[in-house]
């Protein structure tokens, strides 16, 4: 799962060794993203490992249930009206612009719709 938050971008996956240990692997492109996740939401996350031969230079592990609760806490703390503005305030305009490019790329997923149709409830 990709997760973009005001404190960082994460890729959360279940690697083969996570199955037996009940953990998930949290990967990031920026070390400070994982550090912020630990500081704000996931204090028992393992040490951050650098390298590892994959496309994500940083990774750590945590129990699956603790990651689920951390994500729930991220959602509970939403108090902003615009995600990209919040990212800019916390991580700077360069990061917000990168997230904006992801938003633009995903905009192409939108299916054509009848602009005259009534909204469905």
mmCIF file of N, CA and C in Angstrom:
data_model
loop_
_atom_site.group_PDB
_atom_site.id
_atom_site.type_symbol
_atom_site.label_atom_id
_atom_site.label_comp_id
_atom_site.label_asym_id
_atom_site.label_seq_id
_atom_site.Cartn_x
_atom_site.Cartn_y
_atom_site.Cartn_z
ATOM 1 N N UNK A 1 0.848 -1.165 0.000
ATOM 2 C CA UNK A 1 0.000 0.000 0.000
ATOM 3 C C UNK A 1 0.893 1.226 0.000
ATOM 4 N N UNK A 2 0.560 2.162 -0.854
ATOM 5 C CA UNK A 2 1.218 3.465 -0.790
ATOM 6 C C UNK A 2 0.398 4.360 0.100
ATOM 7 N N UNK A 3 1.073 5.104 0.937
ATOM 8 C CA UNK A 3 0.401 5.988 1.882
ATOM 9 C C UNK A 3 1.122 7.333 1.873
ATOM 10 N N UNK A 4 0.427 8.353 1.375
ATOM 11 C CA UNK A 4 0.967 9.713 1.397
ATOM 12 C C UNK A 4 0.293 10.454 2.535
ATOM 13 N N UNK A 5 1.090 10.992 3.433
ATOM 14 C CA UNK A 5 0.574 11.690 4.602
ATOM 15 C C UNK A 5 1.293 13.034 4.729
ATOM 16 N N UNK A 6 0.818 13.908 5.592
ATOM 17 C CA UNK A 6 1.542 15.165 5.786
ATOM 18 C C UNK A 6 2.944 14.986 6.376
ATOM 19 N N UNK A 7 3.236 13.831 6.957
ATOM 20 C CA UNK A 7 4.570 13.622 7.532
ATOM 21 C C UNK A 7 5.475 12.780 6.639
ATOM 22 N N UNK A 8 4.942 12.203 5.554
ATOM 23 C CA UNK A 8 5.798 11.421 4.685
ATOM 24 C C UNK A 8 5.062 10.485 3.754
ATOM 25 N N UNK A 9 5.840 9.890 2.867
ATOM 26 C CA UNK A 9 5.348 8.911 1.901
ATOM 27 C C UNK A 9 5.906 7.547 2.290
ATOM 28 N N UNK A 10 5.006 6.561 2.350
ATOM 29 C CA UNK A 10 5.384 5.221 2.793
ATOM 30 C C UNK A 10 4.842 4.162 1.846
ATOM 31 N N UNK A 11 5.575 3.088 1.709
ATOM 32 C CA UNK A 11 5.106 1.892 1.027
ATOM 33 C C UNK A 11 5.093 0.783 2.073
ATOM 34 N N UNK A 12 3.918 0.248 2.349
ATOM 35 C CA UNK A 12 3.775 -0.768 3.396
ATOM 36 C C UNK A 12 3.438 -2.095 2.720
ATOM 37 N N UNK A 13 4.273 -3.099 2.986
ATOM 38 C CA UNK A 13 4.125 -4.398 2.342
ATOM 39 C C UNK A 13 4.336 -5.525 3.357
ATOM 40 N N UNK A 14 3.940 -6.708 2.945
ATOM 41 C CA UNK A 14 4.148 -7.904 3.762
ATOM 42 C C UNK A 14 5.185 -8.779 3.059
ATOM 43 N N UNK A 15 6.405 -8.724 3.535
ATOM 44 C CA UNK A 15 7.491 -9.537 2.989
ATOM 45 C C UNK A 15 7.380 -10.957 3.555
ATOM 46 N N UNK A 16 8.019 -11.935 2.913
ATOM 47 C CA UNK A 16 7.902 -13.313 3.401
ATOM 48 C C UNK A 16 8.239 -13.477 4.882
ATOM 49 N N UNK A 17 9.260 -12.782 5.391
ATOM 50 C CA UNK A 17 9.606 -12.928 6.805
ATOM 51 C C UNK A 17 8.617 -12.214 7.729
ATOM 52 N N UNK A 18 7.775 -11.343 7.188
ATOM 53 C CA UNK A 18 6.754 -10.677 8.001
ATOM 54 C C UNK A 18 5.619 -11.628 8.384
ATOM 55 N N UNK A 19 5.364 -12.614 7.555
ATOM 56 C CA UNK A 19 4.221 -13.508 7.781
ATOM 57 C C UNK A 19 4.340 -14.206 9.130
ATOM 58 N N UNK A 20 5.476 -14.842 9.373
ATOM 59 C CA UNK A 20 5.656 -15.592 10.619
ATOM 60 C C UNK A 20 5.753 -14.681 11.841
ATOM 61 N N UNK A 21 6.292 -13.482 11.646
ATOM 62 C CA UNK A 21 6.512 -12.607 12.796
ATOM 63 C C UNK A 21 5.344 -11.668 13.077
ATOM 64 N N UNK A 22 4.339 -11.654 12.196
ATOM 65 C CA UNK A 22 3.189 -10.776 12.416
ATOM 66 C C UNK A 22 3.506 -9.298 12.220
ATOM 67 N N UNK A 23 4.532 -9.031 11.414
ATOM 68 C CA UNK A 23 4.933 -7.654 11.166
ATOM 69 C C UNK A 23 4.590 -7.263 9.731
ATOM 70 N N UNK A 24 4.783 -6.000 9.436
ATOM 71 C CA UNK A 24 4.773 -5.491 8.075
ATOM 72 C C UNK A 24 6.051 -4.682 7.888
ATOM 73 N N UNK A 25 6.465 -4.529 6.653
ATOM 74 C CA UNK A 25 7.640 -3.740 6.323
ATOM 75 C C UNK A 25 7.178 -2.386 5.799
ATOM 76 N N UNK A 26 7.724 -1.330 6.371
ATOM 77 C CA UNK A 26 7.396 0.036 5.972
ATOM 78 C C UNK A 26 8.623 0.588 5.255
ATOM 79 N N UNK A 27 8.430 0.953 3.992
ATOM 80 C CA UNK A 27 9.552 1.433 3.198
ATOM 81 C C UNK A 27 9.373 2.913 2.889
ATOM 82 N N UNK A 28 10.484 3.602 2.689
ATOM 83 C CA UNK A 28 10.426 5.026 2.380
ATOM 84 C C UNK A 28 11.609 5.414 1.506
ATOM 85 N N UNK A 29 11.431 6.487 0.793
ATOM 86 C CA UNK A 29 12.501 7.037 -0.028
ATOM 87 C C UNK A 29 13.335 8.051 0.755
ATOM 88 N N UNK A 30 12.750 8.578 1.838
ATOM 89 C CA UNK A 30 13.404 9.611 2.638
ATOM 90 C C UNK A 30 13.442 9.125 4.089
ATOM 91 N N UNK A 31 14.615 9.083 4.666
ATOM 92 C CA UNK A 31 14.780 8.565 6.026
ATOM 93 C C UNK A 31 13.955 9.350 7.044
ATOM 94 N N UNK A 32 13.913 10.671 6.893
ATOM 95 C CA UNK A 32 13.181 11.493 7.865
ATOM 96 C C UNK A 32 11.681 11.190 7.867
ATOM 97 N N UNK A 33 11.160 10.637 6.783
ATOM 98 C CA UNK A 33 9.749 10.227 6.780
ATOM 99 C C UNK A 33 9.525 9.116 7.805
ATOM 100 N N UNK A 34 10.401 8.113 7.794
ATOM 101 C CA UNK A 34 10.276 7.021 8.766
ATOM 102 C C UNK A 34 10.538 7.520 10.186
ATOM 103 N N UNK A 35 11.472 8.433 10.327
ATOM 104 C CA UNK A 35 11.747 8.998 11.657
ATOM 105 C C UNK A 35 10.524 9.745 12.190
ATOM 106 N N UNK A 36 9.840 10.482 11.324
ATOM 107 C CA UNK A 36 8.628 11.196 11.739
ATOM 108 C C UNK A 36 7.516 10.216 12.088
ATOM 109 N N UNK A 37 7.410 9.137 11.330
ATOM 110 C CA UNK A 37 6.390 8.125 11.622
ATOM 111 C C UNK A 37 6.634 7.520 13.000
ATOM 112 N N UNK A 38 7.888 7.202 13.296
ATOM 113 C CA UNK A 38 8.228 6.657 14.615
ATOM 114 C C UNK A 38 7.923 7.680 15.717
ATOM 115 N N UNK A 39 8.374 8.894 15.538
ATOM 116 C CA UNK A 39 8.204 9.942 16.545
ATOM 117 C C UNK A 39 6.722 10.226 16.832
ATOM 118 N N UNK A 40 5.914 10.335 15.792
ATOM 119 C CA UNK A 40 4.528 10.784 15.950
ATOM 120 C C UNK A 40 3.517 9.660 16.163
ATOM 121 N N UNK A 41 3.797 8.455 15.630
ATOM 122 C CA UNK A 41 2.745 7.440 15.625
ATOM 123 C C UNK A 41 3.183 6.017 15.933
ATOM 124 N N UNK A 42 4.435 5.683 15.753
ATOM 125 C CA UNK A 42 4.837 4.277 15.817
ATOM 126 C C UNK A 42 6.147 4.119 16.584
ATOM 127 N N UNK A 43 6.126 4.395 17.894
ATOM 128 C CA UNK A 43 7.382 4.424 18.665
ATOM 129 C C UNK A 43 8.110 3.086 18.747
ATOM 130 N N UNK A 44 7.422 1.977 18.571
ATOM 131 C CA UNK A 44 8.086 0.671 18.688
ATOM 132 C C UNK A 44 8.548 0.110 17.347
ATOM 133 N N UNK A 45 8.532 0.935 16.316
ATOM 134 C CA UNK A 45 9.037 0.512 15.018
ATOM 135 C C UNK A 45 10.517 0.137 15.169
ATOM 136 N N UNK A 46 10.958 -0.850 14.419
ATOM 137 C CA UNK A 46 12.360 -1.286 14.511
ATOM 138 C C UNK A 46 13.297 -0.191 14.006
ATOM 139 N N UNK A 47 14.568 -0.445 14.184
ATOM 140 C CA UNK A 47 15.577 0.467 13.656
ATOM 141 C C UNK A 47 15.417 0.573 12.138
ATOM 142 N N UNK A 48 15.738 1.729 11.626
ATOM 143 C CA UNK A 48 15.660 1.958 10.183
ATOM 144 C C UNK A 48 16.890 1.353 9.520
ATOM 145 N N UNK A 49 16.640 0.524 8.522
ATOM 146 C CA UNK A 49 17.706 -0.136 7.774
ATOM 147 C C UNK A 49 17.915 0.641 6.479
ATOM 148 N N UNK A 50 19.157 0.947 6.172
ATOM 149 C CA UNK A 50 19.475 1.634 4.925
ATOM 150 C C UNK A 50 19.984 0.622 3.919
ATOM 151 N N UNK A 51 19.588 0.798 2.670
ATOM 152 C CA UNK A 51 20.023 -0.105 1.606
ATOM 153 C C UNK A 51 19.118 -1.316 1.539
ATOM 154 N N UNK A 52 19.665 -2.435 1.277
ATOM 155 C CA UNK A 52 18.873 -3.650 1.195
ATOM 156 C C UNK A 52 18.638 -4.090 -0.234
ATOM 157 N N UNK A 53 19.196 -3.369 -1.203
ATOM 158 C CA UNK A 53 19.161 -3.824 -2.582
ATOM 159 C C UNK A 53 17.848 -3.654 -3.311
ATOM 160 N N UNK A 54 16.969 -2.791 -2.817
ATOM 161 C CA UNK A 54 15.715 -2.581 -3.532
ATOM 162 C C UNK A 54 15.580 -1.106 -3.891
ATOM 163 N N UNK A 55 14.446 -0.761 -4.484
ATOM 164 C CA UNK A 55 14.257 0.615 -4.931
ATOM 165 C C UNK A 55 13.898 1.579 -3.802
ATOM 166 N N UNK A 56 13.637 1.079 -2.612
ATOM 167 C CA UNK A 56 13.403 1.945 -1.450
ATOM 168 C C UNK A 56 14.648 1.913 -0.571
ATOM 169 N N UNK A 57 15.303 3.044 -0.369
ATOM 170 C CA UNK A 57 16.561 3.022 0.385
ATOM 171 C C UNK A 57 16.420 2.847 1.889
ATOM 172 N N UNK A 58 15.209 3.047 2.431
ATOM 173 C CA UNK A 58 15.020 2.950 3.887
ATOM 174 C C UNK A 58 13.833 2.054 4.191
ATOM 175 N N UNK A 59 13.960 1.305 5.268
ATOM 176 C CA UNK A 59 12.882 0.401 5.668
ATOM 177 C C UNK A 59 12.951 0.111 7.147
ATOM 178 N N UNK A 60 11.814 -0.260 7.694
ATOM 179 C CA UNK A 60 11.729 -0.682 9.088
ATOM 180 C C UNK A 60 10.535 -1.626 9.187
ATOM 181 N N UNK A 61 10.389 -2.243 10.337
ATOM 182 C CA UNK A 61 9.283 -3.179 10.556
ATOM 183 C C UNK A 61 8.547 -2.804 11.832
ATOM 184 N N UNK A 62 7.297 -3.216 11.884
ATOM 185 C CA UNK A 62 6.502 -3.029 13.094
ATOM 186 C C UNK A 62 5.374 -4.061 13.061
ATOM 187 N N UNK A 63 4.832 -4.385 14.237
ATOM 188 C CA UNK A 63 3.705 -5.314 14.267
ATOM 189 C C UNK A 63 2.529 -4.769 13.455
ATOM 190 N N UNK A 64 1.897 -5.666 12.741
ATOM 191 C CA UNK A 64 0.776 -5.314 11.868
ATOM 192 C C UNK A 64 -0.287 -4.495 12.604
ATOM 193 N N UNK A 65 -0.689 -4.912 13.779
ATOM 194 C CA UNK A 65 -1.725 -4.208 14.535
ATOM 195 C C UNK A 65 -1.310 -2.807 14.930
ATOM 196 N N UNK A 66 -0.027 -2.625 15.252
ATOM 197 C CA UNK A 66 0.459 -1.296 15.615
ATOM 198 C C UNK A 66 0.480 -0.366 14.402
ATOM 199 N N UNK A 67 0.789 -0.915 13.240
ATOM 200 C CA UNK A 67 0.737 -0.104 12.023
ATOM 201 C C UNK A 67 -0.703 0.299 11.728
ATOM 202 N N UNK A 68 -1.624 -0.635 11.895
ATOM 203 C CA UNK A 68 -3.044 -0.311 11.677
ATOM 204 C C UNK A 68 -3.502 0.800 12.614
ATOM 205 N N UNK A 69 -3.097 0.738 13.865
ATOM 206 C CA UNK A 69 -3.467 1.780 14.829
ATOM 207 C C UNK A 69 -2.790 3.099 14.488
ATOM 208 N N UNK A 70 -1.545 3.057 14.029
ATOM 209 C CA UNK A 70 -0.843 4.283 13.639
ATOM 210 C C UNK A 70 -1.560 4.961 12.473
ATOM 211 N N UNK A 71 -1.984 4.185 11.492
ATOM 212 C CA UNK A 71 -2.718 4.749 10.356
ATOM 213 C C UNK A 71 -4.042 5.345 10.836
ATOM 214 N N UNK A 72 -4.704 4.657 11.747
ATOM 215 C CA UNK A 72 -5.957 5.196 12.309
ATOM 216 C C UNK A 72 -5.699 6.525 13.018
ATOM 217 N N UNK A 73 -4.580 6.623 13.732
ATOM 218 C CA UNK A 73 -4.239 7.885 14.413
ATOM 219 C C UNK A 73 -3.979 9.008 13.404
ATOM 220 N N UNK A 74 -3.312 8.679 12.308
ATOM 221 C CA UNK A 74 -3.078 9.675 11.266
ATOM 222 C C UNK A 74 -4.423 10.231 10.793
ATOM 223 N N UNK A 75 -5.375 9.343 10.586
ATOM 224 C CA UNK A 75 -6.704 9.762 10.120
ATOM 225 C C UNK A 75 -7.422 10.575 11.189
ATOM 226 N N UNK A 76 -7.340 10.143 12.436
ATOM 227 C CA UNK A 76 -8.005 10.881 13.516
ATOM 228 C C UNK A 76 -7.470 12.299 13.676
ATOM 229 N N UNK A 77 -6.238 12.519 13.297
ATOM 230 C CA UNK A 77 -5.621 13.841 13.476
ATOM 231 C C UNK A 77 -5.835 14.787 12.296
ATOM 232 N N UNK A 78 -6.563 14.350 11.280
ATOM 233 C CA UNK A 78 -6.801 15.248 10.143
ATOM 234 C C UNK A 78 -7.614 16.440 10.614
ATOM 235 N N UNK A 79 -7.024 17.624 10.434
ATOM 236 C CA UNK A 79 -7.703 18.861 10.819
ATOM 237 C C UNK A 79 -7.487 19.945 9.762
ATOM 238 N N UNK A 80 -7.120 19.541 8.577
ATOM 239 C CA UNK A 80 -6.820 20.475 7.499
ATOM 240 C C UNK A 80 -7.843 20.320 6.377
ATOM 241 N N UNK A 81 -8.020 21.402 5.626
ATOM 242 C CA UNK A 81 -8.984 21.397 4.531
ATOM 243 C C UNK A 81 -8.379 21.110 3.176
ATOM 244 N N UNK A 82 -7.036 21.129 3.092
ATOM 245 C CA UNK A 82 -6.368 20.875 1.824
ATOM 246 C C UNK A 82 -5.074 20.117 2.105
ATOM 247 N N UNK A 83 -4.986 18.915 1.575
ATOM 248 C CA UNK A 83 -3.845 18.048 1.850
ATOM 249 C C UNK A 83 -2.528 18.649 1.362
ATOM 250 N N UNK A 84 -2.491 19.104 0.115
ATOM 251 C CA UNK A 84 -1.229 19.626 -0.422
ATOM 252 C C UNK A 84 -0.754 20.864 0.345
ATOM 253 N N UNK A 85 -1.678 21.701 0.801
ATOM 254 C CA UNK A 85 -1.281 22.851 1.615
ATOM 255 C C UNK A 85 -0.680 22.400 2.943
ATOM 256 N N UNK A 86 -1.249 21.356 3.534
ATOM 257 C CA UNK A 86 -0.719 20.829 4.793
ATOM 258 C C UNK A 86 0.679 20.233 4.592
ATOM 259 N N UNK A 87 0.865 19.518 3.483
ATOM 260 C CA UNK A 87 2.185 18.973 3.173
ATOM 261 C C UNK A 87 3.186 20.121 3.012
ATOM 262 N N UNK A 88 2.788 21.171 2.311
ATOM 263 C CA UNK A 88 3.676 22.319 2.117
ATOM 264 C C UNK A 88 4.045 22.948 3.457
ATOM 265 N N UNK A 89 3.085 23.051 4.362
ATOM 266 C CA UNK A 89 3.348 23.657 5.671
ATOM 267 C C UNK A 89 4.299 22.801 6.498
ATOM 268 N N UNK A 90 4.186 21.485 6.405
ATOM 269 C CA UNK A 90 5.007 20.592 7.235
ATOM 270 C C UNK A 90 6.322 20.175 6.589
ATOM 271 N N UNK A 91 6.288 19.965 5.260
ATOM 272 C CA UNK A 91 7.468 19.406 4.588
ATOM 273 C C UNK A 91 8.019 20.293 3.484
ATOM 274 N N UNK A 92 7.350 21.393 3.207
ATOM 275 C CA UNK A 92 7.847 22.322 2.201
ATOM 276 C C UNK A 92 7.143 22.211 0.864
ATOM 277 N N UNK A 93 7.297 23.260 0.098
ATOM 278 C CA UNK A 93 6.624 23.350 -1.214
ATOM 279 C C UNK A 93 7.149 22.327 -2.214
ATOM 280 N N UNK A 94 8.432 21.988 -2.136
ATOM 281 C CA UNK A 94 8.975 20.990 -3.084
ATOM 282 C C UNK A 94 8.287 19.645 -2.909
ATOM 283 N N UNK A 95 8.098 19.224 -1.658
ATOM 284 C CA UNK A 95 7.421 17.948 -1.417
ATOM 285 C C UNK A 95 5.963 18.036 -1.856
ATOM 286 N N UNK A 96 5.304 19.148 -1.548
ATOM 287 C CA UNK A 96 3.908 19.322 -1.957
ATOM 288 C C UNK A 96 3.781 19.281 -3.477
ATOM 289 N N UNK A 97 4.734 19.851 -4.184
ATOM 290 C CA UNK A 97 4.694 19.829 -5.649
ATOM 291 C C UNK A 97 4.842 18.403 -6.177
ATOM 292 N N UNK A 98 5.688 17.607 -5.532
ATOM 293 C CA UNK A 98 5.837 16.200 -5.943
ATOM 294 C C UNK A 98 4.527 15.439 -5.719
ATOM 295 N N UNK A 99 3.910 15.644 -4.568
ATOM 296 C CA UNK A 99 2.619 15.002 -4.317
ATOM 297 C C UNK A 99 1.585 15.477 -5.329
ATOM 298 N N UNK A 100 1.653 16.758 -5.698
ATOM 299 C CA UNK A 100 0.734 17.297 -6.704
ATOM 300 C C UNK A 100 0.903 16.606 -8.049
ATOM 301 N N UNK A 101 2.132 16.256 -8.402
ATOM 302 C CA UNK A 101 2.356 15.527 -9.660
ATOM 303 C C UNK A 101 1.771 14.119 -9.590
ATOM 304 N N UNK A 102 1.854 13.496 -8.428
ATOM 305 C CA UNK A 102 1.209 12.182 -8.262
ATOM 306 C C UNK A 102 -0.302 12.341 -8.428
ATOM 307 N N UNK A 103 -0.867 13.373 -7.795
ATOM 308 C CA UNK A 103 -2.304 13.646 -7.913
ATOM 309 C C UNK A 103 -2.687 13.819 -9.382
ATOM 310 N N UNK A 104 -1.882 14.566 -10.128
ATOM 311 C CA UNK A 104 -2.169 14.799 -11.544
ATOM 312 C C UNK A 104 -2.123 13.502 -12.344
ATOM 313 N N UNK A 105 -1.124 12.670 -12.070
ATOM 314 C CA UNK A 105 -1.025 11.393 -12.781
ATOM 315 C C UNK A 105 -2.245 10.520 -12.491
ATOM 316 N N UNK A 106 -2.686 10.500 -11.244
ATOM 317 C CA UNK A 106 -3.840 9.677 -10.876
ATOM 318 C C UNK A 106 -5.150 10.270 -11.369
ATOM 319 N N UNK A 107 -5.158 11.559 -11.649
ATOM 320 C CA UNK A 107 -6.358 12.203 -12.190
ATOM 321 C C UNK A 107 -6.801 11.520 -13.477
ATOM 322 N N UNK A 108 -5.835 10.995 -14.238
ATOM 323 C CA UNK A 108 -6.143 10.309 -15.488
ATOM 324 C C UNK A 108 -6.928 9.014 -15.278
ATOM 325 N N UNK A 109 -7.006 8.514 -14.057
ATOM 326 C CA UNK A 109 -7.806 7.323 -13.771
ATOM 327 C C UNK A 109 -9.302 7.613 -13.813
ATOM 328 N N UNK A 110 -9.662 8.869 -13.614
ATOM 329 C CA UNK A 110 -11.059 9.250 -13.527
ATOM 330 C C UNK A 110 -11.806 8.829 -14.783
ATOM 331 N N UNK A 111 -12.977 8.253 -14.575
ATOM 332 C CA UNK A 111 -13.805 7.818 -15.690
ATOM 333 C C UNK A 111 -14.625 8.991 -16.209
ATOM 334 N N UNK A 112 -14.877 9.004 -17.523
ATOM 335 C CA UNK A 112 -15.729 10.070 -18.060
ATOM 336 C C UNK A 112 -17.094 10.037 -17.379
ATOM 337 N N UNK A 113 -17.673 11.211 -17.203
ATOM 338 C CA UNK A 113 -18.974 11.258 -16.558
ATOM 339 C C UNK A 113 -19.832 12.309 -17.242
ATOM 340 N N UNK A 114 -21.104 12.145 -17.065
ATOM 341 C CA UNK A 114 -22.061 13.082 -17.612
ATOM 342 C C UNK A 114 -22.151 14.264 -16.661
ATOM 343 N N UNK A 115 -21.685 15.406 -17.077
ATOM 344 C CA UNK A 115 -21.668 16.597 -16.212
ATOM 345 C C UNK A 115 -23.077 17.088 -15.885
ATOM 346 N N UNK A 116 -24.082 16.636 -16.639
ATOM 347 C CA UNK A 116 -25.466 17.052 -16.406
ATOM 348 C C UNK A 116 -26.214 16.099 -15.483
ATOM 349 N N UNK A 117 -25.600 14.973 -15.150
ATOM 350 C CA UNK A 117 -26.265 13.986 -14.304
ATOM 351 C C UNK A 117 -26.347 14.488 -12.861
ATOM 352 N N UNK A 118 -27.385 14.073 -12.167
ATOM 353 C CA UNK A 118 -27.534 14.414 -10.750
ATOM 354 C C UNK A 118 -26.540 13.619 -9.930
ATOM 355 N N UNK A 119 -25.924 14.246 -8.920
ATOM 356 C CA UNK A 119 -25.013 13.492 -8.045
ATOM 357 C C UNK A 119 -25.770 12.392 -7.322
ATOM 358 N N UNK A 120 -25.103 11.247 -7.175
ATOM 359 C CA UNK A 120 -25.712 10.134 -6.432
ATOM 360 C C UNK A 120 -25.365 10.281 -4.961
ATOM 361 N N UNK A 121 -26.327 9.919 -4.108
ATOM 362 C CA UNK A 121 -26.069 10.037 -2.670
ATOM 363 C C UNK A 121 -25.532 8.760 -2.107
#
